[in-house]
Amino acid sequence: QVQLQESGPGLVKPSETLSLTCTVSGGSISSYYWSWIRQPPGKGLEWIGYVYSSGSTNYNPSLKSRVTISVDTSKNQFSLKLTSVTAADTAVYYCARDGSGYTHWGQGTLVTVSS
Amino acid sequence: DIVMTQSPDSLAVSLGERATINCKSSQSVLYSSDNKNYLAWYLHKPGQPPKLLIYWASTRESGVPDRFSGSGSGTDFTLTISSLQAEDVAVYYCQQYYNTPRTFGQGTKVEIK
């Protein structure tokens, strides 16, 4: 059973960089697309972008200038970096396996942007 | 971007009654080469990640009760809960995976009347 787990700081200061890692267990990260999705408090779901196991990426244009998603197949992990964060980036961040729908999700991690 | 619009924003249904949620995409999500609709439905409860219910617009994910069904094609889709149970109280989202950026509907909150 494939499981995903997000990890990273729960508090980030404005203008700094948000960094999260998703560890995939119970299966290989290879040959799949892996996405980051977020949900601000009281709002809906927003796709941030995905990375393929080869390292190719695709980002939401609304965040593209600030986002980097990378993969480390040796560790079965993929990561998110979001630069120059503001309060608007406060959200629950999920990692998920992309495909015909998102079949596997992490539990989600709340990241608060505040000084 | 493909805009996904759900209706209604919320609905209250009696236990055992039918609940119907609509989802409209701003452009077709039917891919002509494989004749598949790239549309998924999720159930989302507080404190949990979303749970995939339906993919390809009408294929039920393994383990999902058969009271959940999806229908529609092109730009208009429906999720039906044939007999609402207490555990179905949640926010429901549609999502297109026809292209990027992946986009979700705004969500429909289902409650018990």
PDB file of C-alpha atoms in Angstrom:
ATOM      1  CA  GLN A   1       0.000   0.000   0.000  1.00  0.00           C
ATOM      2  CA  VAL A   2       1.545   3.261  -1.172  1.00  0.00           C
ATOM      3  CA  GLN A   3       1.712   5.900   1.543  1.00  0.00           C
ATOM      4  CA  LEU A   4       2.806   9.526   1.347  1.00  0.00           C
ATOM      5  CA  GLN A   5       3.994  11.721   4.217  1.00  0.00           C
ATOM      6  CA  GLU A   6       4.718  15.436   4.118  1.00  0.00           C
ATOM      7  CA  SER A   7       7.407  16.941   6.333  1.00  0.00           C
ATOM      8  CA  GLY A   8       8.776  20.414   6.887  1.00  0.00           C
ATOM      9  CA  PRO A   9       8.408  23.540   9.014  1.00  0.00           C
ATOM     10  CA  GLY A  10       4.911  24.513  10.084  1.00  0.00           C
ATOM     11  CA  LEU A  11       5.817  28.193  10.411  1.00  0.00           C
ATOM     12  CA  VAL A  12       7.561  30.329   7.809  1.00  0.00           C
ATOM     13  CA  LYS A  13       8.298  34.056   7.982  1.00  0.00           C
ATOM     14  CA  PRO A  14       7.028  36.413   5.288  1.00  0.00           C
ATOM     15  CA  SER A  15       9.416  36.826   2.325  1.00  0.00           C
ATOM     16  CA  GLU A  16      11.206  33.576   3.196  1.00  0.00           C
ATOM     17  CA  THR A  17      11.101  30.208   1.406  1.00  0.00           C
ATOM     18  CA  LEU A  18       8.647  27.440   2.229  1.00  0.00           C
ATOM     19  CA  SER A  19      10.238  24.004   1.898  1.00  0.00           C
ATOM     20  CA  LEU A  20       8.392  20.696   2.155  1.00  0.00           C
ATOM     21  CA  THR A  21       9.317  17.107   1.396  1.00  0.00           C
ATOM     22  CA  CYS A  22       7.034  14.206   0.597  1.00  0.00           C
ATOM     23  CA  THR A  23       8.294  10.702   1.359  1.00  0.00           C
ATOM     24  CA  VAL A  24       6.736   7.857  -0.595  1.00  0.00           C
ATOM     25  CA  SER A  25       6.659   4.431   1.053  1.00  0.00           C
ATOM     26  CA  GLY A  26       5.220   1.078   0.049  1.00  0.00           C
ATOM     27  CA  GLY A  27       5.997   1.614  -3.619  1.00  0.00           C
ATOM     28  CA  SER A  28       8.443   3.168  -6.045  1.00  0.00           C
ATOM     29  CA  ILE A  29       8.394   6.818  -6.986  1.00  0.00           C
ATOM     30  CA  SER A  30       9.465   5.838 -10.497  1.00  0.00           C
ATOM     31  CA  SER A  31       7.167   6.080 -13.519  1.00  0.00           C
ATOM     32  CA  TYR A  32       4.609   8.317 -11.855  1.00  0.00           C
ATOM     33  CA  TYR A  33       3.745  11.997 -11.671  1.00  0.00           C
ATOM     34  CA  TRP A  34       3.757  13.500  -8.184  1.00  0.00           C
ATOM     35  CA  SER A  35       1.836  16.636  -7.310  1.00  0.00           C
ATOM     36  CA  TRP A  36       1.650  19.285  -4.637  1.00  0.00           C
ATOM     37  CA  ILE A  37      -1.820  20.657  -3.850  1.00  0.00           C
ATOM     38  CA  ARG A  38      -2.792  23.195  -1.224  1.00  0.00           C
ATOM     39  CA  GLN A  39      -5.919  24.397   0.564  1.00  0.00           C
ATOM     40  CA  PRO A  40      -5.952  27.801   2.257  1.00  0.00           C
ATOM     41  CA  PRO A  41      -8.143  27.993   5.373  1.00  0.00           C
ATOM     42  CA  GLY A  42     -11.814  28.066   4.406  1.00  0.00           C
ATOM     43  CA  LYS A  43     -11.038  27.835   0.685  1.00  0.00           C
ATOM     44  CA  GLY A  44     -10.872  25.209  -2.027  1.00  0.00           C
ATOM     45  CA  LEU A  45      -8.120  23.068  -3.470  1.00  0.00           C
ATOM     46  CA  GLU A  46      -5.360  24.558  -5.627  1.00  0.00           C
ATOM     47  CA  TRP A  47      -2.915  22.528  -7.708  1.00  0.00           C
ATOM     48  CA  ILE A  48       0.648  23.824  -7.346  1.00  0.00           C
ATOM     49  CA  GLY A  49       2.456  21.588  -9.806  1.00  0.00           C
ATOM     50  CA  TYR A  50       3.892  18.166 -10.461  1.00  0.00           C
ATOM     51  CA  VAL A  51       7.163  16.415 -11.087  1.00  0.00           C
ATOM     52  CA  TYR A  52       7.703  13.208 -13.030  1.00  0.00           C
ATOM     53  CA  SER A  53      10.151  10.664 -11.726  1.00  0.00           C
ATOM     54  CA  SER A  54      12.548  11.690 -14.519  1.00  0.00           C
ATOM     55  CA  GLY A  55      12.607  15.199 -13.051  1.00  0.00           C
ATOM     56  CA  SER A  56      10.442  16.984 -15.614  1.00  0.00           C
ATOM     57  CA  THR A  57       8.040  19.474 -14.085  1.00  0.00           C
ATOM     58  CA  ASN A  58       4.855  21.400 -14.745  1.00  0.00           C
ATOM     59  CA  TYR A  59       3.694  24.304 -12.583  1.00  0.00           C
ATOM     60  CA  ASN A  60       0.544  26.306 -12.077  1.00  0.00           C
ATOM     61  CA  PRO A  61       1.119  29.584 -13.963  1.00  0.00           C
ATOM     62  CA  SER A  62      -0.281  31.465 -10.974  1.00  0.00           C
ATOM     63  CA  LEU A  63       2.707  30.308  -8.886  1.00  0.00           C
ATOM     64  CA  LYS A  64       5.274  29.445 -11.534  1.00  0.00           C
ATOM     65  CA  SER A  65       7.674  32.297 -10.796  1.00  0.00           C
ATOM     66  CA  ARG A  66       8.020  31.183  -7.155  1.00  0.00           C
ATOM     67  CA  VAL A  67       7.781  27.370  -7.311  1.00  0.00           C
ATOM     68  CA  THR A  68      10.329  24.622  -7.695  1.00  0.00           C
ATOM     69  CA  ILE A  69       9.408  20.938  -7.406  1.00  0.00           C
ATOM     70  CA  SER A  70      12.150  18.343  -7.488  1.00  0.00           C
ATOM     71  CA  VAL A  71      12.492  14.593  -7.080  1.00  0.00           C
ATOM     72  CA  ASP A  72      15.091  12.366  -5.421  1.00  0.00           C
ATOM     73  CA  THR A  73      14.461   8.833  -6.634  1.00  0.00           C
ATOM     74  CA  SER A  74      17.251   7.408  -4.446  1.00  0.00           C
ATOM     75  CA  LYS A  75      15.311   8.518  -1.363  1.00  0.00           C
ATOM     76  CA  ASN A  76      11.832   7.982  -2.852  1.00  0.00           C
ATOM     77  CA  GLN A  77      11.065  11.629  -2.099  1.00  0.00           C
ATOM     78  CA  PHE A  78       9.942  14.736  -3.892  1.00  0.00           C
ATOM     79  CA  SER A  79      10.077  18.294  -2.640  1.00  0.00           C
ATOM     80  CA  LEU A  80       8.427  21.689  -2.900  1.00  0.00           C
ATOM     81  CA  LYS A  81      10.065  25.081  -2.592  1.00  0.00           C
ATOM     82  CA  LEU A  82       7.963  28.236  -2.658  1.00  0.00           C
ATOM     83  CA  THR A  83       9.856  31.499  -2.433  1.00  0.00           C
ATOM     84  CA  SER A  84       8.890  34.964  -1.204  1.00  0.00           C
ATOM     85  CA  VAL A  85       5.919  33.703   0.790  1.00  0.00           C
ATOM     86  CA  THR A  86       3.164  35.938   2.142  1.00  0.00           C
ATOM     87  CA  ALA A  87       0.180  35.345   4.393  1.00  0.00           C
ATOM     88  CA  ALA A  88      -1.752  34.277   1.294  1.00  0.00           C
ATOM     89  CA  ASP A  89       0.455  31.162   1.142  1.00  0.00           C
ATOM     90  CA  THR A  90      -0.851  29.953   4.505  1.00  0.00           C
ATOM     91  CA  ALA A  91      -2.514  26.632   3.742  1.00  0.00           C
ATOM     92  CA  VAL A  92      -2.638  22.912   4.283  1.00  0.00           C
ATOM     93  CA  TYR A  93      -0.177  21.476   1.787  1.00  0.00           C
ATOM     94  CA  TYR A  94      -0.790  17.993   0.393  1.00  0.00           C
ATOM     95  CA  CYS A  95       1.392  15.764  -1.700  1.00  0.00           C
ATOM     96  CA  ALA A  96      -0.379  13.299  -3.970  1.00  0.00           C
ATOM     97  CA  ARG A  97       0.200  10.846  -6.801  1.00  0.00           C
ATOM     98  CA  ASP A  98      -1.062  12.254 -10.070  1.00  0.00           C
ATOM     99  CA  GLY A  99      -2.816  10.040 -12.573  1.00  0.00           C
ATOM    100  CA  SER A 100      -6.447   9.385 -13.479  1.00  0.00           C
ATOM    101  CA  GLY A 101      -7.381  11.343 -10.404  1.00  0.00           C
ATOM    102  CA  TYR A 102      -5.367  11.516  -7.201  1.00  0.00           C
ATOM    103  CA  THR A 103      -5.523   8.046  -5.717  1.00  0.00           C
ATOM    104  CA  HIS A 104      -2.926   8.526  -2.994  1.00  0.00           C
ATOM    105  CA  TRP A 105      -2.521  11.550  -0.735  1.00  0.00           C
ATOM    106  CA  GLY A 106      -0.430  12.546   2.220  1.00  0.00           C
ATOM    107  CA  GLN A 107      -2.261  13.550   5.388  1.00  0.00           C
ATOM    108  CA  GLY A 108      -1.465  17.191   4.726  1.00  0.00           C
ATOM    109  CA  THR A 109       0.626  19.652   6.691  1.00  0.00           C
ATOM    110  CA  LEU A 110      -0.440  23.119   7.783  1.00  0.00           C
ATOM    111  CA  VAL A 111       2.065  25.811   6.906  1.00  0.00           C
ATOM    112  CA  THR A 112       1.469  29.208   8.455  1.00  0.00           C
ATOM    113  CA  VAL A 113       3.213  32.301   7.128  1.00  0.00           C
ATOM    114  CA  SER A 114       3.676  34.737   9.973  1.00  0.00           C
ATOM    115  CA  SER A 115       6.401  36.785  11.612  1.00  0.00           C
TER     116      SER A 115
ATOM    117  CA  ASP B   1      -7.153  27.305 -17.555  1.00  0.00           C
ATOM    118  CA  ILE B   2     -10.236  25.086 -17.468  1.00  0.00           C
ATOM    119  CA  VAL B   3     -12.653  26.552 -14.934  1.00  0.00           C
ATOM    120  CA  MET B   4     -14.716  24.007 -13.013  1.00  0.00           C
ATOM    121  CA  THR B   5     -18.004  25.286 -11.598  1.00  0.00           C
ATOM    122  CA  GLN B   6     -20.045  23.207  -9.175  1.00  0.00           C
ATOM    123  CA  SER B   7     -23.669  23.617  -8.181  1.00  0.00           C
ATOM    124  CA  PRO B   8     -25.080  23.993  -5.684  1.00  0.00           C
ATOM    125  CA  ASP B   9     -22.536  25.368  -3.212  1.00  0.00           C
ATOM    126  CA  SER B  10     -24.304  23.439  -0.467  1.00  0.00           C
ATOM    127  CA  LEU B  11     -27.246  21.121  -0.020  1.00  0.00           C
ATOM    128  CA  ALA B  12     -29.053  19.442   2.843  1.00  0.00           C
ATOM    129  CA  VAL B  13     -30.551  16.020   2.237  1.00  0.00           C
ATOM    130  CA  SER B  14     -32.455  13.662   4.529  1.00  0.00           C
ATOM    131  CA  LEU B  15     -30.843  10.365   5.452  1.00  0.00           C
ATOM    132  CA  GLY B  16     -31.639   7.780   2.810  1.00  0.00           C
ATOM    133  CA  GLU B  17     -32.542  10.354   0.200  1.00  0.00           C
ATOM    134  CA  ARG B  18     -30.724  11.165  -3.042  1.00  0.00           C
ATOM    135  CA  ALA B  19     -28.086  13.893  -3.308  1.00  0.00           C
ATOM    136  CA  THR B  20     -27.060  15.308  -6.686  1.00  0.00           C
ATOM    137  CA  ILE B  21     -24.075  17.552  -7.351  1.00  0.00           C
ATOM    138  CA  ASN B  22     -23.360  19.132 -10.717  1.00  0.00           C
ATOM    139  CA  CYS B  23     -20.033  20.136 -12.221  1.00  0.00           C
ATOM    140  CA  LYS B  24     -19.542  22.149 -15.389  1.00  0.00           C
ATOM    141  CA  SER B  25     -16.210  22.684 -17.122  1.00  0.00           C
ATOM    142  CA  SER B  26     -15.440  25.770 -19.189  1.00  0.00           C
ATOM    143  CA  GLN B  27     -14.236  23.535 -22.031  1.00  0.00           C
ATOM    144  CA  SER B  28     -14.686  19.899 -22.891  1.00  0.00           C
ATOM    145  CA  VAL B  29     -12.619  17.387 -20.903  1.00  0.00           C
ATOM    146  CA  LEU B  30     -13.471  14.591 -23.331  1.00  0.00           C
ATOM    147  CA  TYR B  31     -10.304  13.443 -25.071  1.00  0.00           C
ATOM    148  CA  SER B  32     -11.220  12.382 -28.607  1.00  0.00           C
ATOM    149  CA  SER B  33      -8.362   9.924 -29.056  1.00  0.00           C
ATOM    150  CA  ASP B  34      -9.541   7.621 -26.262  1.00  0.00           C
ATOM    151  CA  ASN B  35     -13.140   8.836 -25.803  1.00  0.00           C
ATOM    152  CA  LYS B  36     -12.559   9.312 -22.076  1.00  0.00           C
ATOM    153  CA  ASN B  37     -13.676  12.179 -19.873  1.00  0.00           C
ATOM    154  CA  TYR B  38     -10.748  13.338 -17.755  1.00  0.00           C
ATOM    155  CA  LEU B  39     -12.894  14.142 -14.735  1.00  0.00           C
ATOM    156  CA  ALA B  40     -12.672  12.959 -11.106  1.00  0.00           C
ATOM    157  CA  TRP B  41     -14.792  13.388  -7.977  1.00  0.00           C
ATOM    158  CA  TYR B  42     -13.552  13.556  -4.384  1.00  0.00           C
ATOM    159  CA  LEU B  43     -15.047  13.500  -0.902  1.00  0.00           C
ATOM    160  CA  HIS B  44     -13.255  15.704   1.629  1.00  0.00           C
ATOM    161  CA  LYS B  45     -13.783  15.584   5.374  1.00  0.00           C
ATOM    162  CA  PRO B  46     -12.152  18.007   7.857  1.00  0.00           C
ATOM    163  CA  GLY B  47      -8.713  16.939   9.007  1.00  0.00           C
ATOM    164  CA  GLN B  48      -8.373  14.308   6.293  1.00  0.00           C
ATOM    165  CA  PRO B  49      -7.014  14.369   2.756  1.00  0.00           C
ATOM    166  CA  PRO B  50      -9.541  14.233  -0.082  1.00  0.00           C
ATOM    167  CA  LYS B  51     -10.644  10.742  -1.049  1.00  0.00           C
ATOM    168  CA  LEU B  52     -11.028   9.763  -4.694  1.00  0.00           C
ATOM    169  CA  LEU B  53     -14.528   8.483  -5.409  1.00  0.00           C
ATOM    170  CA  ILE B  54     -14.863   8.501  -9.202  1.00  0.00           C
ATOM    171  CA  TYR B  55     -12.449   8.810 -12.121  1.00  0.00           C
ATOM    172  CA  TRP B  56     -12.988   8.865 -15.906  1.00  0.00           C
ATOM    173  CA  ALA B  57     -16.239  10.625 -14.914  1.00  0.00           C
ATOM    174  CA  SER B  58     -18.042   7.376 -14.091  1.00  0.00           C
ATOM    175  CA  THR B  59     -15.589   4.718 -12.864  1.00  0.00           C
ATOM    176  CA  ARG B  60     -15.883   4.045  -9.159  1.00  0.00           C
ATOM    177  CA  GLU B  61     -12.607   3.779  -7.268  1.00  0.00           C
ATOM    178  CA  SER B  62     -11.971   0.441  -5.572  1.00  0.00           C
ATOM    179  CA  GLY B  63     -13.736   0.207  -2.216  1.00  0.00           C
ATOM    180  CA  VAL B  64     -16.134   3.093  -2.848  1.00  0.00           C
ATOM    181  CA  PRO B  65     -19.741   2.162  -2.005  1.00  0.00           C
ATOM    182  CA  ASP B  66     -22.018   1.719  -5.000  1.00  0.00           C
ATOM    183  CA  ARG B  67     -24.378   4.423  -3.731  1.00  0.00           C
ATOM    184  CA  PHE B  68     -21.868   6.826  -5.319  1.00  0.00           C
ATOM    185  CA  SER B  69     -22.134   7.185  -9.088  1.00  0.00           C
ATOM    186  CA  GLY B  70     -20.831   9.601 -11.685  1.00  0.00           C
ATOM    187  CA  SER B  71     -22.259  10.522 -15.051  1.00  0.00           C
ATOM    188  CA  GLY B  72     -21.938  13.057 -17.836  1.00  0.00           C
ATOM    189  CA  SER B  73     -19.663  13.851 -20.737  1.00  0.00           C
ATOM    190  CA  GLY B  74     -17.949  16.762 -22.400  1.00  0.00           C
ATOM    191  CA  THR B  75     -18.597  19.730 -20.138  1.00  0.00           C
ATOM    192  CA  ASP B  76     -21.445  18.626 -17.854  1.00  0.00           C
ATOM    193  CA  PHE B  77     -21.094  16.078 -15.089  1.00  0.00           C
ATOM    194  CA  THR B  78     -23.046  14.818 -12.105  1.00  0.00           C
ATOM    195  CA  LEU B  79     -22.182  13.013  -8.895  1.00  0.00           C
ATOM    196  CA  THR B  80     -25.111  11.182  -7.344  1.00  0.00           C
ATOM    197  CA  ILE B  81     -25.344   9.703  -3.880  1.00  0.00           C
ATOM    198  CA  SER B  82     -28.353   7.420  -4.184  1.00  0.00           C
ATOM    199  CA  SER B  83     -29.106   7.041  -0.486  1.00  0.00           C
ATOM    200  CA  LEU B  84     -27.323   9.512   1.776  1.00  0.00           C
ATOM    201  CA  GLN B  85     -25.648   8.083   4.854  1.00  0.00           C
ATOM    202  CA  ALA B  86     -24.412  10.001   7.896  1.00  0.00           C
ATOM    203  CA  GLU B  87     -20.806   9.292   6.954  1.00  0.00           C
ATOM    204  CA  ASP B  88     -21.295  11.015   3.589  1.00  0.00           C
ATOM    205  CA  VAL B  89     -21.386  14.464   5.209  1.00  0.00           C
ATOM    206  CA  ALA B  90     -18.432  16.208   3.578  1.00  0.00           C
ATOM    207  CA  VAL B  91     -17.385  18.657   0.913  1.00  0.00           C
ATOM    208  CA  TYR B  92     -17.328  17.194  -2.584  1.00  0.00           C
ATOM    209  CA  TYR B  93     -15.028  18.393  -5.364  1.00  0.00           C
ATOM    210  CA  CYS B  94     -14.824  17.717  -9.066  1.00  0.00           C
ATOM    211  CA  GLN B  95     -11.440  17.971 -10.770  1.00  0.00           C
ATOM    212  CA  GLN B  96     -10.246  17.873 -14.359  1.00  0.00           C
ATOM    213  CA  TYR B  97      -7.035  16.142 -15.355  1.00  0.00           C
ATOM    214  CA  TYR B  98      -7.481  16.810 -19.091  1.00  0.00           C
ATOM    215  CA  ASN B  99      -4.662  19.329 -19.043  1.00  0.00           C
ATOM    216  CA  THR B 100      -2.573  21.536 -16.808  1.00  0.00           C
ATOM    217  CA  PRO B 101      -3.025  23.411 -14.647  1.00  0.00           C
ATOM    218  CA  ARG B 102      -5.147  20.782 -12.953  1.00  0.00           C
ATOM    219  CA  THR B 103      -8.224  22.550 -11.626  1.00  0.00           C
ATOM    220  CA  PHE B 104     -10.885  21.795  -9.043  1.00  0.00           C
ATOM    221  CA  GLY B 105     -14.436  22.981  -8.584  1.00  0.00           C
ATOM    222  CA  GLN B 106     -15.107  25.276  -5.651  1.00  0.00           C
ATOM    223  CA  GLY B 107     -16.669  22.451  -3.641  1.00  0.00           C
ATOM    224  CA  THR B 108     -20.190  21.461  -2.593  1.00  0.00           C
ATOM    225  CA  LYS B 109     -20.955  20.981   1.083  1.00  0.00           C
ATOM    226  CA  VAL B 110     -23.379  18.134   1.787  1.00  0.00           C
ATOM    227  CA  GLU B 111     -25.220  18.092   5.105  1.00  0.00           C
ATOM    228  CA  ILE B 112     -28.020  16.128   6.708  1.00  0.00           C
ATOM    229  CA  LYS B 113     -31.448  17.766   6.702  1.00  0.00           C
TER     230      LYS B 113
END
